[in-house]
mmCIF file of C-alpha atoms in Angstrom:
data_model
loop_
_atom_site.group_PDB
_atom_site.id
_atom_site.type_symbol
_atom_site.label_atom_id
_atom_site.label_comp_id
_atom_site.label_asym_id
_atom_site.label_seq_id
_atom_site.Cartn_x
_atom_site.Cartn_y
_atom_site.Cartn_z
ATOM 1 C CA UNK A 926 21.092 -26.444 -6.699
ATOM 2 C CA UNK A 927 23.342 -24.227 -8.894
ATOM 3 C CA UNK A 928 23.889 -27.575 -11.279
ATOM 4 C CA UNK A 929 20.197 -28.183 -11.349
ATOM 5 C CA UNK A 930 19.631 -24.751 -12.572
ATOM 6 C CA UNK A 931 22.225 -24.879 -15.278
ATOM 7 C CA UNK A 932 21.007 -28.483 -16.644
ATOM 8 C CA UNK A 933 17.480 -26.974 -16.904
ATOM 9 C CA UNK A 934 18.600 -23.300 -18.635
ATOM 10 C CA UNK A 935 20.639 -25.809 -21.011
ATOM 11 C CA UNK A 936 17.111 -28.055 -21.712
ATOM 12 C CA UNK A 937 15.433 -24.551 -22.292
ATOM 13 C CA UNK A 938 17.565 -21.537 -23.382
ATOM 14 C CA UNK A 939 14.497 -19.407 -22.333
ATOM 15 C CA UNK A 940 15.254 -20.424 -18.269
ATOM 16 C CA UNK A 941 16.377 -17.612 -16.279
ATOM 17 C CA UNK A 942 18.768 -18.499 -13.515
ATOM 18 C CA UNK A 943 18.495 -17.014 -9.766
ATOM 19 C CA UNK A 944 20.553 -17.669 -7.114
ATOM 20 C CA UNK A 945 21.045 -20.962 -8.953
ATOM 21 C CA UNK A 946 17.645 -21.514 -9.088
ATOM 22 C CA UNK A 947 16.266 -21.997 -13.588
ATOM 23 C CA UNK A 948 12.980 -20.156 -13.898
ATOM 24 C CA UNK A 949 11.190 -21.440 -16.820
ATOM 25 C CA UNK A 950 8.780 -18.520 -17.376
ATOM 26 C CA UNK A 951 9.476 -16.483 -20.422
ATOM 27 C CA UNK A 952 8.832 -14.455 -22.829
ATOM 28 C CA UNK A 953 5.758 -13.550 -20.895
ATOM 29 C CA UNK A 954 7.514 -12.899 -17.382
ATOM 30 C CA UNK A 955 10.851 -10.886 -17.740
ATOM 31 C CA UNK A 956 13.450 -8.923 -15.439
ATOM 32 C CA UNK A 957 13.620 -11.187 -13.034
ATOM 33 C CA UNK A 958 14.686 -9.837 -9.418
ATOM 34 C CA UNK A 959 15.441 -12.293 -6.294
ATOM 35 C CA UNK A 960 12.666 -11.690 -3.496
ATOM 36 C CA UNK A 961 13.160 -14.171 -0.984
ATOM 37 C CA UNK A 962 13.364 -17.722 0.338
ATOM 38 C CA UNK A 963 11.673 -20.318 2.827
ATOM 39 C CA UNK A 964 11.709 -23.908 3.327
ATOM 40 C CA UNK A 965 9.179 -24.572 0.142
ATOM 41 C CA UNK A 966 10.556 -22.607 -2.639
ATOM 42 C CA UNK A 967 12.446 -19.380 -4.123
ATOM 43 C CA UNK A 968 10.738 -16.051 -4.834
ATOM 44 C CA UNK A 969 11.375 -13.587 -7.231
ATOM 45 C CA UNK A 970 9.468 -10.345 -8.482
ATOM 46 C CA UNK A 971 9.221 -10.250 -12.133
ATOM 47 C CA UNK A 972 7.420 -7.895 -14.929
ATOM 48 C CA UNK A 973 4.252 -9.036 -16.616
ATOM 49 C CA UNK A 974 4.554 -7.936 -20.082
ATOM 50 C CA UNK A 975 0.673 -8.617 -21.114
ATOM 51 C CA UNK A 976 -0.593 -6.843 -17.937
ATOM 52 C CA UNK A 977 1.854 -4.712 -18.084
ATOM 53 C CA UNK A 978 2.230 -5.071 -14.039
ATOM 54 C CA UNK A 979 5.093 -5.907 -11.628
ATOM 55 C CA UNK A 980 4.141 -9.705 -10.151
ATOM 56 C CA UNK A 981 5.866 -12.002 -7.836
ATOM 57 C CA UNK A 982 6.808 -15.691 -8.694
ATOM 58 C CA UNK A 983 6.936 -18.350 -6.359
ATOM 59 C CA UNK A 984 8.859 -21.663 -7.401
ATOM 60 C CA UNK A 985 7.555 -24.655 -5.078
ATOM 61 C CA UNK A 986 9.338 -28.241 -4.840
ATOM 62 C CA UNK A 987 5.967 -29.571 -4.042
ATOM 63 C CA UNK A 988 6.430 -33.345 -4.739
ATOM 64 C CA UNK A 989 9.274 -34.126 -1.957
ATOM 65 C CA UNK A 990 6.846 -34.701 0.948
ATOM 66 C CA UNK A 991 3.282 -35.275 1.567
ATOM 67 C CA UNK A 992 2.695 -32.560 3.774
ATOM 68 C CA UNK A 993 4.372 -29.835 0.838
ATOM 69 C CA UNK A 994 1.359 -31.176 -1.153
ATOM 70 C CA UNK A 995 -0.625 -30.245 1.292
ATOM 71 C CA UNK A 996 -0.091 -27.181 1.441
ATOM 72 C CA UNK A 997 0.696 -26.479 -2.157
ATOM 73 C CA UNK A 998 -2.724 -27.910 -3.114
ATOM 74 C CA UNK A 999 -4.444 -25.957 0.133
ATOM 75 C CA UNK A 1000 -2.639 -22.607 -0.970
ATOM 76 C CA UNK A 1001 -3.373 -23.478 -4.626
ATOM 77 C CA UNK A 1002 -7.248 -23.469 -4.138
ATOM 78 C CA UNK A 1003 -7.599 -20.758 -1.460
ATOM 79 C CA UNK A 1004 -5.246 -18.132 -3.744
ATOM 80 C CA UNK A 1005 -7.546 -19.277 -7.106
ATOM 81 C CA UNK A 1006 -10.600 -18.077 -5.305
ATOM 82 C CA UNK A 1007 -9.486 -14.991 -3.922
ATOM 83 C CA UNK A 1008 -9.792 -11.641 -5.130
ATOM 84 C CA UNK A 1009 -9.217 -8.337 -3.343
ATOM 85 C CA UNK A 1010 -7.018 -5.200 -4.306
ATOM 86 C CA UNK A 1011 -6.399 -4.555 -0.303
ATOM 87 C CA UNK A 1012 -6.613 -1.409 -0.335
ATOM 88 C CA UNK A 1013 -6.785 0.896 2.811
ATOM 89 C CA UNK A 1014 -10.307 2.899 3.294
ATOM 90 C CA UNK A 1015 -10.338 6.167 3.369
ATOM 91 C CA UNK A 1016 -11.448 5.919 6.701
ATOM 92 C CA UNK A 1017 -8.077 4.056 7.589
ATOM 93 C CA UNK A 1018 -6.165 6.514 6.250
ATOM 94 C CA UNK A 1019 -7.332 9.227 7.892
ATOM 95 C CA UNK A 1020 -7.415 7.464 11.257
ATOM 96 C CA UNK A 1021 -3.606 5.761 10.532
ATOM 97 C CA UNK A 1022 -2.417 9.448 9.912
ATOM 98 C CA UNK A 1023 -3.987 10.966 13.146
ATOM 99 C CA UNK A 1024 -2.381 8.644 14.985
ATOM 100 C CA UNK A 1025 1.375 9.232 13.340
ATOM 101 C CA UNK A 1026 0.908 12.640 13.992
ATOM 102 C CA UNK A 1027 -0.519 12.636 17.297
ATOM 103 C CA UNK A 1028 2.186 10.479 18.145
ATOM 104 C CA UNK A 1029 4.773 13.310 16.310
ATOM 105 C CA UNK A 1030 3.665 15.798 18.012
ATOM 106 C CA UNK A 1031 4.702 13.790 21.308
ATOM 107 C CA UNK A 1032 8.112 13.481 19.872
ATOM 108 C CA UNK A 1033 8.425 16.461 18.597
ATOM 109 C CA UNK A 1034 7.503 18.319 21.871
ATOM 110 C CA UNK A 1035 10.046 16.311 23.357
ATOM 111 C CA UNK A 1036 12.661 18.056 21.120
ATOM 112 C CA UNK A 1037 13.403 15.128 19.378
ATOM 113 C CA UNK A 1038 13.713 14.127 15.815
ATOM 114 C CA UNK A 1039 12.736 10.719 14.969
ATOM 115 C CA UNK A 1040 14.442 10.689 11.795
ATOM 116 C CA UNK A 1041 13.324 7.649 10.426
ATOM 117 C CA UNK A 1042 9.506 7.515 10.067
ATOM 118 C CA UNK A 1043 8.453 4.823 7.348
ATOM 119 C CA UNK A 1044 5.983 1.963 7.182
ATOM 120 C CA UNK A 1045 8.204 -0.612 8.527
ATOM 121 C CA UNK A 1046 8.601 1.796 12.029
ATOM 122 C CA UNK A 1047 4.462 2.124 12.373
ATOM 123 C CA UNK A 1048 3.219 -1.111 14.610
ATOM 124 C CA UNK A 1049 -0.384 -1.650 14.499
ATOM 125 C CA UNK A 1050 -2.797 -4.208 16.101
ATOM 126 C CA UNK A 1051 -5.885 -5.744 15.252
ATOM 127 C CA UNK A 1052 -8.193 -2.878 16.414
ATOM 128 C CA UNK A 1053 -6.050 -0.539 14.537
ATOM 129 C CA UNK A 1054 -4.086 1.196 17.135
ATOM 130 C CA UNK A 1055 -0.568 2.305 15.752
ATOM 131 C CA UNK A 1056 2.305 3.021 17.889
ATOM 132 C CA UNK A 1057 5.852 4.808 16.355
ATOM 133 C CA UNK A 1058 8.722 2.349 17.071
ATOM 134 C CA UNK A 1059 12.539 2.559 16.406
ATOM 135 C CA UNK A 1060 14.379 5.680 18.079
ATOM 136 C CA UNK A 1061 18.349 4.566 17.017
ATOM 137 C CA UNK A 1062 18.385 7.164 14.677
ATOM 138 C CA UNK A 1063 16.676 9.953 17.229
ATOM 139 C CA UNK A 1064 18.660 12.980 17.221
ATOM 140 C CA UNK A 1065 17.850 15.800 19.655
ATOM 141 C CA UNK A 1066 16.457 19.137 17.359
ATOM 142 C CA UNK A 1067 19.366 21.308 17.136
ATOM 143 C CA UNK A 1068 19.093 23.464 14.087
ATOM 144 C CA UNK A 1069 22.940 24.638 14.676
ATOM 145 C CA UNK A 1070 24.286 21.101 15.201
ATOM 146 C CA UNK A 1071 26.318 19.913 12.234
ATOM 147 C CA UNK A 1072 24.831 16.467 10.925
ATOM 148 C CA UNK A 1073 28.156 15.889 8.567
ATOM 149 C CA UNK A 1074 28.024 12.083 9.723
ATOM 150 C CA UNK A 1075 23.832 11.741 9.092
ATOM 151 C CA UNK A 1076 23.929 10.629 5.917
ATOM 152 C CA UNK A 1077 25.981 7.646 6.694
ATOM 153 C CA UNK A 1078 22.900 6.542 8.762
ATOM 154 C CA UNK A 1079 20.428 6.558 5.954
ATOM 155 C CA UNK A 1080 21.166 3.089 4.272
ATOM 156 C CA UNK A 1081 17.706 1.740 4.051
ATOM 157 C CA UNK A 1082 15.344 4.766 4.432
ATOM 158 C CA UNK A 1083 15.983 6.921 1.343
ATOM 159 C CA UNK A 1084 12.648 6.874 0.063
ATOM 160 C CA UNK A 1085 11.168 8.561 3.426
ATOM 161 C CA UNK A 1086 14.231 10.737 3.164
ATOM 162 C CA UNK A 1087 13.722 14.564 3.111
ATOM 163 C CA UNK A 1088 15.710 16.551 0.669
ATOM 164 C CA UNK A 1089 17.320 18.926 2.629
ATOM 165 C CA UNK A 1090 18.834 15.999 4.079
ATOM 166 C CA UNK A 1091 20.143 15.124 0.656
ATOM 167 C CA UNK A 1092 21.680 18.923 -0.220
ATOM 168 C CA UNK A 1093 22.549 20.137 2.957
ATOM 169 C CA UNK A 1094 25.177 19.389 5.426
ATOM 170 C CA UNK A 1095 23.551 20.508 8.977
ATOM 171 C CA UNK A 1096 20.515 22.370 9.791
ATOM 172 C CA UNK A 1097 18.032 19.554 9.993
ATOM 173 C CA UNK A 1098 14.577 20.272 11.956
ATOM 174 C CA UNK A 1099 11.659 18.793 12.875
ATOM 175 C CA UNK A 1100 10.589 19.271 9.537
ATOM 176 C CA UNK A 1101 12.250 16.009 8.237
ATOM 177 C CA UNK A 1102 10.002 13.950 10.361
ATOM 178 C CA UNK A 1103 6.602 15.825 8.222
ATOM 179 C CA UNK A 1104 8.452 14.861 5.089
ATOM 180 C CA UNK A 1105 8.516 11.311 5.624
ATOM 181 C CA UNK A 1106 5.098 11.523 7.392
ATOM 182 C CA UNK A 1107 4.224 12.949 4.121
ATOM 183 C CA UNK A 1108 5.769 9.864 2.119
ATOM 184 C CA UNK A 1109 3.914 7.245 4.057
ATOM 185 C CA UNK A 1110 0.739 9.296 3.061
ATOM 186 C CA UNK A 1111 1.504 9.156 -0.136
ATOM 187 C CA UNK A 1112 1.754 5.353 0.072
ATOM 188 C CA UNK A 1113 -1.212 4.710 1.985
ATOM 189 C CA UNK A 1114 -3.474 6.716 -1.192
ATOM 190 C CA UNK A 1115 -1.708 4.455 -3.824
ATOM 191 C CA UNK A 1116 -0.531 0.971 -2.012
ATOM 192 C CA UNK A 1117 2.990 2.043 -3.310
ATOM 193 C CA UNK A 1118 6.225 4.429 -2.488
ATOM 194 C CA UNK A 1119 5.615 7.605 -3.952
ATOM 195 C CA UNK A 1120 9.806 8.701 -4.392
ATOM 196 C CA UNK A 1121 11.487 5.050 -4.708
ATOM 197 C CA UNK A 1122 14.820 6.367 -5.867
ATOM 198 C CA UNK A 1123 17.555 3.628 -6.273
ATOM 199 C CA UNK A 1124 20.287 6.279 -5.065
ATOM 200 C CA UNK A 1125 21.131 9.417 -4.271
ATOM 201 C CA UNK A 1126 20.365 11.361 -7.538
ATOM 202 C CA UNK A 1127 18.005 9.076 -8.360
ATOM 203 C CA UNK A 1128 16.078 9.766 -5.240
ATOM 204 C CA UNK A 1129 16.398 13.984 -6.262
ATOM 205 C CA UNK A 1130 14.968 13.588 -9.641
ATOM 206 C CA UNK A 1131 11.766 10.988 -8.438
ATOM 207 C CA UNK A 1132 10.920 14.074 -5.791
ATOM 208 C CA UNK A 1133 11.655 16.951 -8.546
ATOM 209 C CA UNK A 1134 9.820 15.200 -10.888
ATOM 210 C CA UNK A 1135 7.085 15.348 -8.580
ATOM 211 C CA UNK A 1136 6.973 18.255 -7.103
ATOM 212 C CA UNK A 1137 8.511 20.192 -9.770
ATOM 213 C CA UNK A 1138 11.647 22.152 -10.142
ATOM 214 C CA UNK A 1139 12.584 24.173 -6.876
ATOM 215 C CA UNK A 1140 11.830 27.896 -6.629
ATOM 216 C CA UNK A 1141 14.097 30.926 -6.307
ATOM 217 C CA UNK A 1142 13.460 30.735 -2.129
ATOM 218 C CA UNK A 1143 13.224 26.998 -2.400
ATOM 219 C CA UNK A 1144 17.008 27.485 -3.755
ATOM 220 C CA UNK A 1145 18.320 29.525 -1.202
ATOM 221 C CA UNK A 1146 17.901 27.864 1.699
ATOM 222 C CA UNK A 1147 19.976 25.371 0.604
ATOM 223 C CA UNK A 1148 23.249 25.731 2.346
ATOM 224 C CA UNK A 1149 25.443 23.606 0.067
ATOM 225 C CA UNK A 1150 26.424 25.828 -2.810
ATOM 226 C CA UNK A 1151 27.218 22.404 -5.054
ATOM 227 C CA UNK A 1152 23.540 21.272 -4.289
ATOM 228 C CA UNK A 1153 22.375 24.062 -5.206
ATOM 229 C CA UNK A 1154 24.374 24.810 -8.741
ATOM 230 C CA UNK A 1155 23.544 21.243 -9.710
ATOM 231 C CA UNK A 1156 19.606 21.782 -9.412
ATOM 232 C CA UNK A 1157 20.386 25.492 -11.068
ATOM 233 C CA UNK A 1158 21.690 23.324 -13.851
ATOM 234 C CA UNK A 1159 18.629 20.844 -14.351
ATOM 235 C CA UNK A 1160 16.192 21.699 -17.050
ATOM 236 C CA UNK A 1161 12.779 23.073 -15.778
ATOM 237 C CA UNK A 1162 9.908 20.443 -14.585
ATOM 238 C CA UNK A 1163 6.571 21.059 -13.798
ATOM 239 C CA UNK A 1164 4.818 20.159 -11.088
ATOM 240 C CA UNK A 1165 2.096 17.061 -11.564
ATOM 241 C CA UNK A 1166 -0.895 17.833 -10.047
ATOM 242 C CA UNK A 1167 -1.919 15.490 -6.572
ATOM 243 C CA UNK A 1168 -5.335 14.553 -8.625
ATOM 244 C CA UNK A 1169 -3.224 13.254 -11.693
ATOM 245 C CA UNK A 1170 -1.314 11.138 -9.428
ATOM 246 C CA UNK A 1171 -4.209 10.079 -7.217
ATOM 247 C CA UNK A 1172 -7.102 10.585 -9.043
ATOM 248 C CA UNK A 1173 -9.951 8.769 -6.436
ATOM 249 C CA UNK A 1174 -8.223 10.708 -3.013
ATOM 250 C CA UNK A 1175 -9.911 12.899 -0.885
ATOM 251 C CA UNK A 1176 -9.286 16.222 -1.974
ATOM 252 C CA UNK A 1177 -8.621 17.133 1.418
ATOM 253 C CA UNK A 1178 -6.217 14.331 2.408
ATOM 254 C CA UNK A 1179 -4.437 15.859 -0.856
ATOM 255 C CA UNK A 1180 -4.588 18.969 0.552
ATOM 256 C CA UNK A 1181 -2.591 18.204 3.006
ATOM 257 C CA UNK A 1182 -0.251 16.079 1.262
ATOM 258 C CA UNK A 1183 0.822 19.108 -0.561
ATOM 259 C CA UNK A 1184 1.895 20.805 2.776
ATOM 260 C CA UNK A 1185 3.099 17.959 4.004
ATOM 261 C CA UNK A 1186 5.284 17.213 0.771
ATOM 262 C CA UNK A 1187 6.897 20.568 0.403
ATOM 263 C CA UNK A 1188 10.073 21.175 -1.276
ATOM 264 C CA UNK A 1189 11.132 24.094 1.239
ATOM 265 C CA UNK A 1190 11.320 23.228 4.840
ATOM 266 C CA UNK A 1191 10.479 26.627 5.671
ATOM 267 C CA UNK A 1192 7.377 26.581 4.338
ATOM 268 C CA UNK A 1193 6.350 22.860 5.385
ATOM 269 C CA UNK A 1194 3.383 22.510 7.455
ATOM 270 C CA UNK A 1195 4.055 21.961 11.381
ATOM 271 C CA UNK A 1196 2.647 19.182 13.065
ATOM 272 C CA UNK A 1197 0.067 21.162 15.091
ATOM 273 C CA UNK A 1198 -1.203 22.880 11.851
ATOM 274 C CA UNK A 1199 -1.010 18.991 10.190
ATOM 275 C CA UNK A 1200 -3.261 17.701 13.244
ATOM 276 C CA UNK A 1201 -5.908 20.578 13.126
ATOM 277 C CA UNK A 1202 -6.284 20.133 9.317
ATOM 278 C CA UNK A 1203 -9.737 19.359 7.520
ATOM 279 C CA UNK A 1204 -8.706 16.119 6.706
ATOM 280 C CA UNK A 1205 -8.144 15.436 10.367
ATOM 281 C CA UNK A 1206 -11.185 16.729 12.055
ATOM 282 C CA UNK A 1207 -13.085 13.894 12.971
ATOM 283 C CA UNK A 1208 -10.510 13.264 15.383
ATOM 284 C CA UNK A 1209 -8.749 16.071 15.982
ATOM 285 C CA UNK A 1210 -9.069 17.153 19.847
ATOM 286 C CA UNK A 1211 -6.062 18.879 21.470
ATOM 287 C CA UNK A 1212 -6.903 18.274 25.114
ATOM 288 C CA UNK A 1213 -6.418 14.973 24.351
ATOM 289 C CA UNK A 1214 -2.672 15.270 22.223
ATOM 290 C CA UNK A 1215 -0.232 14.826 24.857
ATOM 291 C CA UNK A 1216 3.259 16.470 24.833
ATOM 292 C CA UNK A 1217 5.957 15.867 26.572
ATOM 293 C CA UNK A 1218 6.391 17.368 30.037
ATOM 294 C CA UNK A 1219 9.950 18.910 29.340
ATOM 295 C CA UNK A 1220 12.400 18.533 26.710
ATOM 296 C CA UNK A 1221 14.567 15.775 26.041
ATOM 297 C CA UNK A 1222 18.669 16.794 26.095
ATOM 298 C CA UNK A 1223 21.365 14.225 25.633
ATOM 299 C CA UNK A 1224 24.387 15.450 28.044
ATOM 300 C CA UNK A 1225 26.568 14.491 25.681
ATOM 301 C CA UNK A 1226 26.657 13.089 22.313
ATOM 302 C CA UNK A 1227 26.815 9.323 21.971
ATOM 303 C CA UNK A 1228 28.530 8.513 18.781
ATOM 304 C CA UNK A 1229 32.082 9.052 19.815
ATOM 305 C CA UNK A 1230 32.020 6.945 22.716
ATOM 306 C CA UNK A 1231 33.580 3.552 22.810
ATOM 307 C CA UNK A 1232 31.837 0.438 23.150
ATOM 308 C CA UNK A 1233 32.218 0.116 26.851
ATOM 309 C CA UNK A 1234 31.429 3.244 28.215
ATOM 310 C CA UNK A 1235 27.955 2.461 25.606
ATOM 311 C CA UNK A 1236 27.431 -0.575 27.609
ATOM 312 C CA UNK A 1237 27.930 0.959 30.859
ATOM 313 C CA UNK A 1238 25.182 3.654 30.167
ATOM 314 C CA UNK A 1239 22.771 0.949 28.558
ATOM 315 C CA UNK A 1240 23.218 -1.355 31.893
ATOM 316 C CA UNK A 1241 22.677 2.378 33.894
ATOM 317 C CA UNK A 1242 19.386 2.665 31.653
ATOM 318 C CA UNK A 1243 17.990 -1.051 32.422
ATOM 319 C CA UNK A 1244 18.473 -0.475 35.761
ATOM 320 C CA UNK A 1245 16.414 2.991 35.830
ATOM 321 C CA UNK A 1246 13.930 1.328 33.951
ATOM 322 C CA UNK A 1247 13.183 -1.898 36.203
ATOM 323 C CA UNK A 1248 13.439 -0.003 39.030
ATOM 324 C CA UNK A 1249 11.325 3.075 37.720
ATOM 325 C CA UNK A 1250 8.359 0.495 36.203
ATOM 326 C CA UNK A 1251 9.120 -2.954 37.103
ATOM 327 C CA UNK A 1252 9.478 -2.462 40.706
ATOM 328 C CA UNK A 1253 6.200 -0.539 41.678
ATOM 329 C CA UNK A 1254 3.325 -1.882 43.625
ATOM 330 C CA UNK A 1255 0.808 -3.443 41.957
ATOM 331 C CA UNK A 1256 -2.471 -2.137 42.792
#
């Protein structure tokens, strides 16, 4: 592969090689970025410098087999005919949210952060139900805990990430969860991530250039005295208005983006107060928002344990569970 890519760049100096791979695509497709492969061909995301647009490129080896032309020519003529921007309905939206928060509030009642709400967590089925899924970053809400080893979790999730997370070193509440409930609104309005920072300082100056620089009171109730001298030291930004950045929104759903998306934790909007919003009401109905019966308390913390005493509990927990739900009568 990686010789077959070379011969080709040589035959045109204009080839760009990934992963061995010689696109022959230029000048008009540039910044080439691997994507992904499968068993017909390499992808790669590239920029689009007459539409101005980010696109993605999908080399094919059509030719080897009969049924690859099959497919190439079947995917060929379907794509060529097809045109829709797939974008979410209002009406989706609003219904999508209700259900993350409802679901929040569950887990929240609980007294349990989730900690790691983003698209890729939110299952949904055909008829639009959506469930909350992946609890191995749960942490029980203790605002007195000290969270010195959280960060080390957040590999993948930084663009959901609150930034208290970012300046502080303990202290977290519930209020992260809103933030990144706030993020995947954000998203929904615009079919794209609304802070995609590519690290850490990155990831400060896509929200500040948002939202704006931070207040006096957003600035002191940030613990860490280095956090807070470096955003001291940033130059002033302003904040861009919701409608500027999604100009056909519901005002209301923007409404409550902006409490949602709140620098201060403090002053972030609760999930209660998020579920009995305007933007909400159509669905909004609190007999019918279940919490959780009584909190949720971890006897003792799990991340100092060694691997065996882990698998002890998680054999403990299997066992609970058939007998608790696999083991009942049927009726």
């Amino acid at each position: 592969m990686a010789a077959e890519g070379a011969s080709a760049a040589s035959a045109n100096p204009n080839a760009e090689i990934v992963r061995g791979q010689a696109f022959e695509v230029g000048p008009r497709y540039t910044s080439l970025a691997y994507i992904g492969e499968g068993a017909y061909g390499m992808v790669v995301s590239a920029y689009d410098n007459v539409t101005k647009t980010k696109v993605a490129i999908k080399k094919i080896s059509p030719f080897e087999h009969q049924t690859y032309c099959q497919r190439t020519l079947r995917e060929i003529k379907i794509l060529t005919r097809f045109k829709h921007e797939n974008r979410l309905s209002n009406d989706h939206i609003c219904y999508f949210l209700y259900q993350i928060l409802r679901g929040l509030k569950y887990i929240h009642s609980a007294n349990v952060l989730h900690r790691d709400l983003k698209p890729s967590n939110l299952l949904l089925n055909t008829t639009c139900d959506l469930k909350i899924c992946d609890f191995g970053l749960a942490r029980v809400a203790d605002p007195d805990h000290d969270h010195t080893g959280f960060l080390t979790e957040y590999v993948a999730t930084r663009w959901y990430r609150a930034p208290e997370i970012m300046l502080n070193s303990k202290g977290y509440t519930k209020s992260i969860d809103i933030w990144s409930v706030g993020c995947i609104l954000a998203e929904m309005l615009s079919n794209r991530p609304i802070f995609p920072g590519k690290h850490y300082l990155d990831q400060l100056n896509h929200i500040l250039g948002v939202l704006g620089s931070p207040t006096q009171e957003d600035l002191e109730c940030i613990i860490n005295e280095k956090a807070r001298s470096y955003l001291q030291s940033l130059p002033f930004k302003p904040k861009v208005p919701w409608t500027k950045l999604f100009p056909n929104a519901d005002p209301k759903a923007l409404d409550l983006l902006d409490k949602m998306l709140t620098f201060n934790p403090h002053n972030r909007i609760g999930v209660e107060d998020a579920l009995a919003h305007p933007y909400l009401e159509q669905y909004y109905d609190p007999a019918d928002e279940p919490v959780s019966e009584e909190p949720f308390r971890f006897i003792m913390e799990l991340d100092d344990l060694p691997k065996e005493t882990l698998k002890k509990y998680i054999f403990e927990e299997t066992v609970l569970f058939k007998e608790k739900y696999l083991e009942q009568p049927r009726m």
